[in-house]
Amino acid sequence: MSAYLKLDHIDKVFSRGAASTEVLKDITLTIDRGEFVSIIGHSGCGKSTLLNIVAGLTTATMGGVLLEDHEVNSPGPDRAVVFQNHSLLPWLTVYQNVRLGVDKVFAKTKSRAERDAWTLHNLSLVQMVHAKDKRPSEISGGMKQRVGIARALAMEPKVLLLDEPFGALDALTRAHLQDSVMALHHKLGNTILMITHDVDEAVLLSDRIVMMTNGPSATIGEVLEVPLPHPRKRLELATNAAYLKCRQRVLEFLYERHRFIEAA
Amino acid sequence: MTMPAIRNDGVTIMPAAAANAPVVAITPRRRPWRDSYGRIARDTAARVIPPLIVITLLMLFWELVCRRTGSTLPPPSKVYNDTKELIFDPFFDHGGIDKGLFWHLSASLQRVALGYSLAAVAGIGLGVLVGQSVWAMRGLDPLFQVLRTIPPLAWLPLALAAFRDGQPSAIFVIFITSIWPIIINTAVGIRNIPQDYRNVAAVVQLNPLEFFWKIMLPSAAPYIFTGLRIGVGLSWLAIIAAEMLIGGVGIGFFIWDAWNSSHISEIILALFYVGIIGFVLDRAIAGLGRLVTHGTSAS
Ligand SMILES: Nc1ncnc2c1ncn2[C@@H]1O[C@H](COP(=O)(O)OP(=O)(O)OP(=O)(O)O)[C@@H](O)[C@H]1O
Ligand SMILES: [Mg+2]
């Protein structure tokens, strides 16, 4: 069986004038349909760069991304992104922010009424219908991130890309949203690629955890399968042996073998 | 059930807070309604009374200074007596340029409206170009920087030579005066569109036209309106001067004509109107800007 999403020998070199830095080197990864994969690594190793390459917002210097065996190198709604800082358009209401993508993606396939219903449906998936007429400045950080998720889901992406979606949130909100994402993944079966720097989050949500070495020339150091059945329960896992073992593995990778070195 | 509530501090707090909640929710609804009239009246008074006092004092001073015989300028009482007819009948039309002030002001405003609208459209267009494209900026920016320093009236002879008519020349002067701040501010606004918004547009695959209407304009709107506001002020400055030179109906020539006929009181009245209208134009654009950019700046 060929992979659903394939990152094929990706290199990324940033060059400014004569100076150039190789950020990513030889990244190869295959992701199956419906799989939830997390990428974890220290700050600055190139996680966002990698995600942007998959999203098509940045181009790889070498190698490429294949989605269902077709090369993708420009951004599109089939790889919707939930950005680290929500990136909602402040002059649009919550509803309009989601509707913007819906109108583009389903311009030909859905009627006006259907697009309206679909927008509301996706807002209801993240429990945000009640605030649909509010502006982003009028809702909390967690709510904004929910709307960002709804906006991405509403495009019916083949792959959902999450760039540290909960990084800027407090621990309680974060846990709550993690549960939401788990529930959504269980219900909708999306293929998800998520960046995180939170070990617990990675183990709790993922089917596989991709651990990246430190940059420059970061690459995949290790890939860990998380052999826990879905749906997972945060409290039950706290004492689960398999969970603790996975957690231990990731921690060892990050803090013993690839300790964070201050950029020289 | 009530026993632990009485004994336990932790529990008694809960019903107390719950009982308080509806009271807190209701009071802010009623109170401000009754209060607001008083507060509005007080706010208005606080804003209106100080300028009124200053104006009265200035008028008094002016009256005292200009009352003496041999004074070159008329005191306010004389201005009022001389221009009573103009003030109370702004709509008369005796043909030619012998018209009421309303007609002069509206002729000037029409020129400004036309020249300024053209400048707004062209200025936003060019500003988007310069803000979006590095090459357009490298090519055009030096040119703009030089052209914008040319005083408005310096353009007038050239415009007269080109158009051979006062009307289009005046409109051109308005246009060329007000376009620079609009271009420059729009370009800055476009350059400051956060990369995040561009990324969102790219993922959703907005086409260039949709990108312009749905991302660029709203995102750059605060900057664009800053430019528009400076532009409208400049165009009102320029029209008065241009009209003095081109003649015809218009408040600028009205002032010049009054000077030639030594009707100093009429000049003072006209200046009063020019000031008021300039102020209103500025406030109108500022208000429009606030309306349009509502919620844009906060994120
Ligand atoms: N446009 C760019 N030009 C030059 N260098 C860049 C550019 N974007 C990123 N880099 C460099 O690439 C490296 C990786 O950046 P990236 O944002 O992908 O890190 P990250 O793993 O997402 O970090 P974090 O966890 O802090 O978000 C950094 O050293 C950064 O300086
Ligand atoms: Mg990042």
Coordinates of C-alpha atoms and ligand atoms in Angstrom, one line a residue:
Chain A
M1 CA 0.0 0.0 0.0
S2 CA 1.4 3.4 -0.9
A3 CA 1.4 6.1 1.7
Y4 CA -1.3 8.8 1.8
L5 CA 1.1 11.6 2.6
K6 CA 4.8 11.2 1.8
L7 CA 7.6 13.6 2.6
D8 CA 10.4 12.5 0.3
H9 CA 14.0 13.4 1.1
I10 CA 13.3 17.0 2.0
D11 CA 16.2 19.4 2.4
K12 CA 15.7 23.1 3.2
V13 CA 18.5 25.7 3.0
F14 CA 17.8 29.3 3.8
S15 CA 20.3 31.6 2.1
R16 CA 20.6 35.3 2.6
G17 CA 23.3 36.7 0.3
A18 CA 26.4 34.6 0.6
A19 CA 25.4 33.1 4.0
S20 CA 23.3 30.0 3.9
T21 CA 22.0 27.7 6.6
E22 CA 20.8 24.2 6.1
V23 CA 17.8 23.9 8.4
L24 CA 16.4 20.5 7.3
K25 CA 18.3 17.6 5.9
D26 CA 17.0 14.5 4.3
I27 CA 13.5 14.3 5.9
T28 CA 11.6 11.2 4.8
L29 CA 8.3 10.3 6.4
T30 CA 5.2 8.5 5.3
I31 CA 1.8 9.0 6.9
D32 CA -1.2 6.7 6.4
R33 CA -4.7 7.8 5.9
G34 CA -6.4 8.7 9.2
E35 CA -3.2 8.6 11.1
F36 CA -2.3 11.2 13.8
V37 CA 1.4 12.0 13.7
S38 CA 3.2 14.5 16.0
I39 CA 6.5 16.1 15.3
I40 CA 8.4 17.0 18.4
G41 CA 11.7 18.7 18.7
H42 CA 13.5 21.6 20.4
S43 CA 12.8 25.2 19.6
G44 CA 14.3 26.4 16.3
C45 CA 15.0 22.9 14.9
G46 CA 12.8 23.5 11.9
K47 CA 9.4 22.1 12.8
S48 CA 7.5 25.1 11.5
T49 CA 9.6 25.1 8.4
L50 CA 8.8 21.5 7.8
L51 CA 5.1 22.0 8.3
N52 CA 5.1 25.1 6.0
I53 CA 6.7 22.9 3.3
V54 CA 3.9 20.4 3.6
A55 CA 1.4 23.2 3.6
G56 CA 3.1 24.6 0.5
L57 CA 3.8 28.0 2.1
T58 CA 7.5 27.4 1.8
T59 CA 9.2 25.4 -0.9
A60 CA 11.7 22.7 -0.2
T61 CA 15.2 23.2 -1.5
M62 CA 15.4 19.5 -2.4
G63 CA 12.9 16.7 -2.3
G64 CA 9.1 17.1 -2.2
V65 CA 5.8 16.3 -0.7
L66 CA 3.4 13.7 -2.2
L67 CA -0.3 13.6 -1.3
E68 CA -2.1 10.6 -2.7
D69 CA 0.9 10.1 -5.1
H70 CA 0.6 13.6 -6.5
E71 CA 3.3 16.2 -5.9
V72 CA 2.1 19.3 -4.0
N73 CA 4.1 22.4 -4.0
S74 CA 1.7 25.3 -3.5
P75 CA -0.7 25.9 -0.7
G76 CA -4.3 24.7 -0.8
P77 CA -7.3 23.8 1.2
D78 CA -6.6 20.1 0.9
R79 CA -3.8 20.8 3.5
A80 CA -5.5 23.2 5.9
V81 CA -3.4 24.7 8.6
V82 CA -4.2 25.7 12.1
F83 CA -1.7 28.3 12.9
Q84 CA 0.2 28.7 16.1
N85 CA -1.3 32.2 16.7
H86 CA -4.8 31.4 15.4
S87 CA -4.5 34.0 12.6
L88 CA -8.2 34.8 12.5
L89 CA -9.0 37.9 10.4
P90 CA -9.9 40.5 13.0
W91 CA -12.3 42.4 10.8
L92 CA -14.5 39.3 10.3
T93 CA -16.8 37.7 12.8
V94 CA -16.2 34.1 13.9
Y95 CA -18.8 32.9 11.4
Q96 CA -17.3 34.9 8.6
N97 CA -13.8 33.6 9.3
V98 CA -15.0 30.1 8.8
R99 CA -17.3 30.9 6.0
L100 CA -14.4 32.5 4.0
G101 CA -12.8 29.1 3.4
V102 CA -16.2 27.3 3.0
D103 CA -17.2 29.7 0.2
K104 CA -14.0 29.1 -1.7
V105 CA -13.8 25.4 -1.3
F106 CA -17.4 24.6 -1.9
A107 CA -18.2 27.4 -4.4
K108 CA -19.3 25.0 -7.0
T109 CA -20.4 22.0 -5.0
K110 CA -22.7 23.5 -2.3
S111 CA -25.5 25.9 -2.5
R112 CA -25.6 29.1 -0.3
A113 CA -27.8 27.5 2.2
E114 CA -25.7 24.4 2.3
R115 CA -22.6 26.4 2.9
D116 CA -24.3 28.3 5.7
A117 CA -25.3 25.0 7.3
W118 CA -21.8 23.5 6.8
T119 CA -20.2 26.6 8.4
L120 CA -22.5 26.3 11.4
H121 CA -22.0 22.6 11.6
N122 CA -18.2 23.0 11.8
L123 CA -18.6 25.7 14.5
S124 CA -20.8 23.3 16.4
L125 CA -18.0 20.7 16.2
V126 CA -15.9 23.0 18.3
Q127 CA -18.8 24.3 20.4
M128 CA -18.5 27.8 19.1
V129 CA -21.9 28.4 17.5
H130 CA -22.9 30.7 20.5
A131 CA -20.2 33.2 19.6
K132 CA -20.6 33.1 15.9
D133 CA -21.3 36.8 15.6
K134 CA -18.4 37.9 17.8
R135 CA -15.2 39.3 16.5
P136 CA -11.9 37.6 17.3
S137 CA -11.0 40.4 19.7
E138 CA -14.1 39.6 21.7
I139 CA -13.3 36.0 22.5
S140 CA -10.7 34.2 24.6
G141 CA -7.5 32.7 23.3
G142 CA -8.8 29.1 23.6
M143 CA -12.0 30.1 21.7
K144 CA -9.9 31.7 18.9
Q145 CA -7.9 28.5 18.6
R146 CA -11.2 26.5 18.4
V147 CA -12.4 28.8 15.6
G148 CA -9.1 28.2 13.8
I149 CA -9.7 24.5 14.1
A150 CA -13.2 24.9 12.8
R151 CA -12.0 27.0 9.9
A152 CA -9.5 24.3 8.9
L153 CA -12.0 21.4 9.4
A154 CA -14.6 23.2 7.3
M155 CA -12.3 23.0 4.3
E156 CA -12.5 19.2 4.5
P157 CA -8.8 18.9 4.2
K158 CA -7.1 15.6 3.2
V159 CA -4.5 16.4 5.8
L160 CA -4.9 18.7 8.8
L161 CA -1.8 20.5 9.7
L162 CA -1.5 21.9 13.3
D163 CA 1.5 24.1 14.2
E164 CA 1.7 24.1 18.0
P165 CA -2.0 24.7 18.1
F166 CA -2.1 24.9 21.9
G167 CA 1.2 26.5 22.6
A168 CA -0.1 29.9 23.7
L169 CA -2.8 28.5 26.0
D170 CA -3.0 27.9 29.7
A171 CA -2.8 24.3 30.9
L172 CA -6.5 23.8 31.6
T173 CA -7.7 25.2 28.3
R174 CA -5.0 23.3 26.6
A175 CA -6.2 20.0 28.1
H176 CA -9.7 20.8 27.2
L177 CA -8.8 21.5 23.6
Q178 CA -6.6 18.4 23.4
D179 CA -9.7 16.4 24.4
S180 CA -11.7 18.2 21.7
V181 CA -9.1 17.4 19.0
M182 CA -9.0 13.7 20.2
A183 CA -12.8 13.5 19.9
L184 CA -12.8 15.2 16.5
H185 CA -10.1 12.8 15.2
H186 CA -12.0 9.9 16.5
K187 CA -15.3 11.1 15.0
L188 CA -14.0 12.4 11.6
G189 CA -11.0 10.2 11.1
N190 CA -8.8 13.0 9.6
T191 CA -5.2 12.6 8.8
I192 CA -3.4 14.9 11.1
L193 CA 0.2 16.2 11.3
M194 CA 0.8 18.2 14.5
I195 CA 3.8 20.0 15.7
T196 CA 4.3 20.2 19.5
H197 CA 6.9 20.7 22.1
D198 CA 4.8 19.1 24.8
V199 CA 5.7 15.5 25.5
D200 CA 2.4 14.6 27.2
E201 CA 0.4 16.1 24.4
A202 CA 2.4 14.2 21.8
V203 CA 1.9 10.9 23.6
L204 CA -1.7 11.5 24.4
L205 CA -2.8 12.4 20.9
S206 CA -0.6 10.6 18.5
D207 CA -0.4 7.3 16.8
R208 CA 3.2 8.0 16.0
I209 CA 5.7 10.5 17.3
V210 CA 8.4 11.8 15.1
M211 CA 11.4 13.1 17.1
M212 CA 13.6 15.6 15.4
T213 CA 17.3 16.2 16.1
N214 CA 18.6 19.7 16.8
G215 CA 19.4 22.0 14.0
P216 CA 21.1 23.1 11.9
S217 CA 20.6 20.2 9.5
A218 CA 17.9 18.8 11.6
T219 CA 16.5 15.4 10.6
I220 CA 14.3 12.7 12.0
G221 CA 16.1 11.1 14.9
E222 CA 13.6 8.5 15.8
V223 CA 10.0 7.5 15.2
L224 CA 8.0 6.1 18.1
E225 CA 4.7 4.1 17.7
V226 CA 2.2 4.8 20.5
P227 CA 0.5 1.4 21.0
L228 CA -2.5 2.8 22.8
P229 CA -6.1 2.2 21.5
H230 CA -8.4 5.1 20.8
P231 CA -10.4 6.7 22.4
R232 CA -7.9 7.6 25.1
K233 CA -8.7 8.9 28.5
R234 CA -6.3 11.4 30.0
L235 CA -6.8 10.2 33.6
E236 CA -6.6 6.5 32.9
L237 CA -3.4 6.9 31.0
A238 CA -1.7 8.6 33.8
T239 CA -0.9 5.2 35.3
N240 CA -0.9 3.2 32.1
A241 CA 2.5 1.4 31.6
A242 CA 2.6 1.7 27.8
Y243 CA 1.9 5.4 28.1
L244 CA 4.6 6.0 30.7
K245 CA 7.0 4.0 28.6
C246 CA 6.4 6.1 25.5
R247 CA 6.7 9.3 27.5
Q248 CA 10.0 8.1 28.9
R249 CA 11.3 7.3 25.5
V250 CA 10.5 10.8 24.2
L251 CA 11.9 12.5 27.2
E252 CA 15.1 10.5 26.9
F253 CA 15.4 11.4 23.3
L254 CA 14.9 15.1 23.9
Y255 CA 16.8 15.6 27.1
E256 CA 19.6 13.0 27.0
R257 CA 20.5 12.3 23.5
H258 CA 19.6 15.6 21.9
R259 CA 19.8 18.1 24.6
F260 CA 18.9 21.7 23.6
I261 CA 22.0 23.6 22.9
E262 CA 21.8 27.3 23.0
A263 CA 22.3 28.7 19.5
A264 CA 25.9 29.8 19.2
Chain B
M1 CA -28.8 20.3 53.4
T2 CA -28.9 23.7 55.0
M3 CA -27.0 22.6 58.1
P4 CA -23.5 22.3 56.4
A5 CA -24.2 25.5 54.6
I6 CA -24.5 27.4 57.8
R7 CA -21.6 25.7 59.5
N8 CA -19.2 25.5 56.7
D9 CA -17.6 28.7 55.4
G10 CA -16.7 27.2 52.1
V11 CA -20.3 26.3 51.4
T12 CA -21.9 29.5 52.7
I13 CA -20.0 31.5 50.2
M14 CA -21.5 29.6 47.3
P15 CA -25.2 30.5 47.8
A16 CA -24.2 34.0 48.7
A17 CA -22.4 34.5 45.4
A18 CA -25.3 32.8 43.6
A19 CA -27.8 35.1 45.2
N20 CA -25.7 38.1 44.3
A21 CA -25.2 37.2 40.7
P22 CA -28.7 38.2 39.3
V23 CA -28.5 41.5 41.2
V24 CA -25.2 42.3 39.7
A25 CA -26.5 41.3 36.3
I26 CA -29.5 43.5 36.5
T27 CA -28.1 46.7 37.9
P28 CA -25.7 47.6 35.1
R29 CA -28.7 47.4 32.7
R30 CA -30.8 50.0 34.5
R31 CA -28.4 52.3 36.2
P32 CA -26.5 53.6 33.1
W33 CA -29.8 54.4 31.4
R34 CA -30.7 56.9 34.0
D35 CA -27.2 58.0 34.7
S36 CA -26.3 58.4 31.0
Y37 CA -28.4 61.5 30.4
G38 CA -26.7 63.3 33.3
R39 CA -23.3 62.1 32.2
I40 CA -23.8 63.0 28.6
A41 CA -25.0 66.5 29.6
R42 CA -21.9 66.9 31.8
D43 CA -19.5 65.6 29.1
T44 CA -21.0 67.9 26.6
A45 CA -20.8 70.9 28.9
A46 CA -17.2 70.0 29.7
R47 CA -16.3 70.0 26.0
V48 CA -18.4 73.0 24.9
I49 CA -18.0 75.5 27.7
P50 CA -14.2 76.0 27.6
P51 CA -14.0 76.8 23.8
L52 CA -17.1 79.1 24.2
I53 CA -15.3 81.1 26.9
V54 CA -12.2 81.3 24.8
I55 CA -14.1 82.4 21.8
T56 CA -16.0 85.1 23.7
L57 CA -12.8 86.4 25.2
L58 CA -11.1 86.5 21.8
M59 CA -14.1 88.3 20.3
L60 CA -14.0 90.9 23.1
F61 CA -10.3 91.5 22.6
W62 CA -10.8 91.8 18.8
E63 CA -13.7 94.2 19.3
L64 CA -11.6 96.4 21.7
V65 CA -8.5 96.4 19.5
C66 CA -10.2 97.1 16.2
R67 CA -12.8 99.5 17.5
R68 CA -10.4 102.4 17.6
T69 CA -10.4 104.8 14.7
G70 CA -7.7 104.2 12.2
S71 CA -7.8 100.4 12.7
T72 CA -7.1 98.6 9.4
L73 CA -9.4 95.6 10.2
P74 CA -13.0 95.8 11.2
P75 CA -14.2 94.7 14.6
P76 CA -16.6 91.7 14.9
S77 CA -19.7 94.0 15.2
K78 CA -18.9 95.7 12.0
V79 CA -18.2 92.4 10.2
Y80 CA -21.6 91.2 11.3
N81 CA -23.3 94.4 10.1
D82 CA -21.5 94.4 6.8
T83 CA -22.2 90.8 6.0
K84 CA -25.7 90.3 7.4
E85 CA -27.1 89.9 4.0
L86 CA -24.5 87.3 3.0
I87 CA -25.1 85.4 6.2
F88 CA -28.9 85.3 6.0
D89 CA -29.3 84.9 2.3
P90 CA -26.7 82.5 1.1
F91 CA -28.8 81.3 -1.8
F92 CA -29.2 84.4 -4.0
D93 CA -28.0 84.3 -7.6
H94 CA -27.6 87.5 -9.6
G95 CA -25.8 85.8 -12.4
G96 CA -22.1 85.7 -13.1
I97 CA -20.0 85.5 -10.0
D98 CA -22.5 87.6 -8.0
K99 CA -23.9 84.7 -6.1
G100 CA -24.6 83.7 -2.4
L101 CA -21.9 82.1 -0.3
F102 CA -23.7 78.7 -0.6
W103 CA -23.0 78.6 -4.4
H104 CA -19.4 79.6 -3.9
L105 CA -18.8 77.0 -1.3
S106 CA -20.6 74.3 -3.2
A107 CA -18.6 75.1 -6.3
S108 CA -15.4 74.7 -4.3
L109 CA -16.6 71.6 -2.7
Q110 CA -17.5 70.0 -6.0
R111 CA -14.0 70.6 -7.3
V112 CA -12.6 69.1 -4.2
A113 CA -15.0 66.1 -4.4
L114 CA -14.0 65.3 -7.9
G115 CA -10.2 65.9 -7.6
Y116 CA -10.1 64.1 -4.2
S117 CA -12.1 61.1 -5.4
L118 CA -9.8 60.6 -8.3
A119 CA -6.8 61.0 -6.0
A120 CA -8.3 58.5 -3.6
V121 CA -8.9 55.8 -6.3
A122 CA -5.5 56.4 -8.0
G123 CA -3.7 56.8 -4.8
I124 CA -5.0 53.6 -3.3
G125 CA -4.3 51.8 -6.6
L126 CA -0.7 53.1 -6.8
G127 CA -0.2 52.5 -3.1
V128 CA -1.2 48.9 -3.4
L129 CA 1.2 48.5 -6.4
V130 CA 4.1 50.0 -4.5
G131 CA 3.3 48.2 -1.3
Q132 CA 2.9 44.8 -3.1
S133 CA 5.7 44.8 -5.6
V134 CA 9.3 45.4 -4.6
W135 CA 10.2 46.4 -8.2
A136 CA 7.3 48.9 -8.4
M137 CA 8.6 50.4 -5.2
R138 CA 12.2 50.6 -6.4
G139 CA 11.0 52.2 -9.6
L140 CA 8.4 54.6 -8.4
D141 CA 9.3 55.5 -4.8
P142 CA 12.1 58.0 -5.7
L143 CA 9.9 59.7 -8.2
F144 CA 7.1 60.0 -5.6
Q145 CA 9.5 61.4 -3.0
V146 CA 10.5 64.2 -5.4
L147 CA 7.1 65.0 -6.8
R148 CA 5.4 65.1 -3.5
T149 CA 7.6 68.1 -2.4
I150 CA 6.4 70.3 -5.2
P151 CA 4.0 72.9 -3.8
P152 CA 0.4 72.6 -5.1
L153 CA 0.3 76.0 -6.8
A154 CA 3.5 75.3 -8.8
W155 CA 1.4 72.7 -10.7
L156 CA -1.2 75.2 -11.7
P157 CA 0.5 77.0 -14.6
L158 CA 1.5 73.6 -16.1
A159 CA -2.1 72.4 -15.7
L160 CA -3.5 75.5 -17.4
A161 CA -1.1 75.0 -20.2
A162 CA -2.2 71.4 -20.6
F163 CA -6.0 71.8 -20.1
R164 CA -6.4 75.4 -21.4
D165 CA -9.2 75.8 -18.9
G166 CA -9.5 76.7 -15.2
Q167 CA -11.9 74.1 -14.1
P168 CA -9.9 70.9 -15.0
S169 CA -6.7 72.7 -13.9
A170 CA -8.2 73.3 -10.4
I171 CA -9.3 69.7 -10.2
F172 CA -5.9 68.5 -11.3
V173 CA -4.2 70.6 -8.6
I174 CA -6.5 69.0 -6.0
F175 CA -5.7 65.6 -7.4
I176 CA -1.9 66.1 -7.4
T177 CA -1.9 67.6 -4.0
S178 CA -3.8 65.0 -2.2
I179 CA -2.6 61.9 -3.9
W180 CA 0.9 61.6 -2.3
P181 CA -0.1 61.0 1.3
I182 CA -2.7 58.5 0.1
I183 CA -0.1 56.6 -2.0
I184 CA 2.5 56.6 0.8
N185 CA 0.2 55.6 3.6
T186 CA -1.5 52.9 1.5
A187 CA 1.9 51.4 0.6
V188 CA 2.9 51.3 4.2
G189 CA -0.4 49.6 5.1
I190 CA 0.1 47.0 2.4
R191 CA 3.6 46.3 3.4
N192 CA 2.5 45.8 7.0
I193 CA -0.1 43.1 6.2
P194 CA 0.9 40.3 8.6
Q195 CA 2.4 37.3 6.9
D196 CA -0.3 35.2 8.8
Y197 CA -3.1 36.8 6.8
R198 CA -1.2 36.2 3.6
N199 CA -0.8 32.5 4.6
V200 CA -4.5 32.2 5.4
A201 CA -5.3 33.7 2.0
A202 CA -2.9 31.3 0.3
V203 CA -4.3 28.2 2.1
V204 CA -7.9 29.2 1.2
Q205 CA -6.6 30.0 -2.3
L206 CA -8.1 33.5 -2.7
N207 CA -7.6 34.9 -6.2
P208 CA -5.8 38.3 -6.5
L209 CA -9.1 40.2 -6.7
E210 CA -10.5 38.5 -3.6
F211 CA -7.2 39.0 -1.9
F212 CA -7.5 42.7 -2.6
W213 CA -11.0 43.1 -1.3
K214 CA -11.0 40.6 1.6
I215 CA -7.5 40.9 3.0
M216 CA -5.6 43.9 1.7
L217 CA -8.2 46.6 2.0
P218 CA -9.5 45.7 5.5
S219 CA -6.0 45.0 6.8
A220 CA -4.5 48.2 5.4
A221 CA -7.7 50.3 6.1
P222 CA -6.3 52.2 9.2
Y223 CA -3.3 53.3 7.2
I224 CA -5.3 54.1 4.1
F225 CA -7.6 56.3 6.1
T226 CA -4.7 58.2 7.7
G227 CA -3.6 59.0 4.1
L228 CA -7.1 59.9 3.1
R229 CA -7.5 62.2 6.0
I230 CA -4.2 64.1 5.4
G231 CA -5.2 64.2 1.7
V232 CA -8.6 65.9 2.3
G233 CA -7.0 68.6 4.4
L234 CA -4.4 69.3 1.8
S235 CA -6.9 69.4 -1.0
W236 CA -9.0 72.0 0.9
L237 CA -5.8 74.0 1.4
A238 CA -5.0 73.8 -2.3
I239 CA -8.4 74.6 -3.7
I240 CA -8.7 78.0 -2.0
A241 CA -5.3 79.1 -3.4
A242 CA -6.0 77.6 -6.9
E243 CA -9.4 79.4 -7.1
M244 CA -7.8 82.7 -6.3
L245 CA -5.8 82.3 -9.5
I246 CA -8.3 80.7 -11.8
G247 CA -11.3 83.0 -10.9
G248 CA -14.9 82.0 -11.5
V249 CA -17.4 80.9 -8.9
G250 CA -15.7 79.4 -5.8
I251 CA -14.9 80.5 -2.3
G252 CA -11.2 81.2 -3.2
F253 CA -12.1 83.7 -5.8
F254 CA -14.8 85.1 -3.6
I255 CA -12.1 86.0 -1.1
W256 CA -9.8 87.5 -3.8
D257 CA -12.7 89.5 -5.2
A258 CA -13.6 90.8 -1.8
W259 CA -10.0 92.0 -1.3
N260 CA -10.1 93.7 -4.7
S261 CA -13.3 95.5 -3.7
S262 CA -12.0 96.2 -0.2
H263 CA -14.8 94.3 1.5
I264 CA -12.7 93.2 4.4
S265 CA -15.7 92.0 6.4
E266 CA -16.6 89.6 3.6
I267 CA -13.1 88.1 3.7
I268 CA -13.4 87.5 7.4
L269 CA -16.8 85.8 6.9
A270 CA -15.4 83.6 4.1
L271 CA -12.5 82.6 6.2
F272 CA -14.9 81.5 8.9
Y273 CA -16.7 79.3 6.5
V274 CA -13.5 77.9 5.0
G275 CA -12.3 76.9 8.5
I276 CA -15.6 75.3 9.4
I277 CA -15.8 73.3 6.2
G278 CA -12.2 72.2 6.5
F279 CA -12.9 71.0 10.0
V280 CA -16.0 69.2 8.9
L281 CA -14.2 67.5 6.0
D282 CA -11.5 66.3 8.3
R283 CA -14.0 64.9 10.8
A284 CA -16.1 63.3 8.1
I285 CA -13.1 61.3 6.8
A286 CA -12.0 60.4 10.3
G287 CA -15.5 59.3 11.2
L288 CA -15.8 57.2 8.0
G289 CA -12.4 55.7 8.9
R290 CA -13.6 54.7 12.3
L291 CA -16.7 53.2 10.9
V292 CA -14.9 51.2 8.3
T293 CA -12.0 50.0 10.4
H294 CA -14.2 49.1 13.3
G295 CA -12.5 46.1 15.0
T296 CA -9.6 46.0 12.5
S297 CA -6.9 47.2 14.7
A298 CA -7.7 44.8 17.6
S299 CA -6.7 41.2 17.1
Ligands
LIG1 N1 12.7 32.8 6.3 C1 13.8 32.4 7.0 N2 15.0 32.8 6.6 C2 16.1 32.4 7.2 N3 16.1 31.5 8.2 C3 14.9 31.1 8.7 C4 13.7 31.5 8.0 N4 12.6 30.8 8.7 C5 13.2 30.1 9.6 N5 14.5 30.2 9.6 C6 15.5 29.5 10.5 O1 15.1 28.1 10.5 C7 15.3 27.6 11.7 C8 14.0 26.8 12.1 O2 12.9 27.6 12.2 P1 11.5 27.1 12.6 O3 10.6 28.3 12.7 O4 11.1 26.1 11.6 O5 11.8 26.4 14.0 P2 10.7 25.7 15.0 O6 11.2 24.3 15.1 O7 9.4 25.8 14.4 O8 10.9 26.5 16.3 P3 9.8 26.8 17.4 O9 9.6 25.6 18.2 O10 10.5 27.9 18.2 O11 8.6 27.3 16.7 C9 15.6 28.7 12.7 O12 17.0 28.6 13.0 C10 15.3 29.9 11.9 O13 16.2 30.9 12.3
MG2 MG 7.5 27.0 15.1

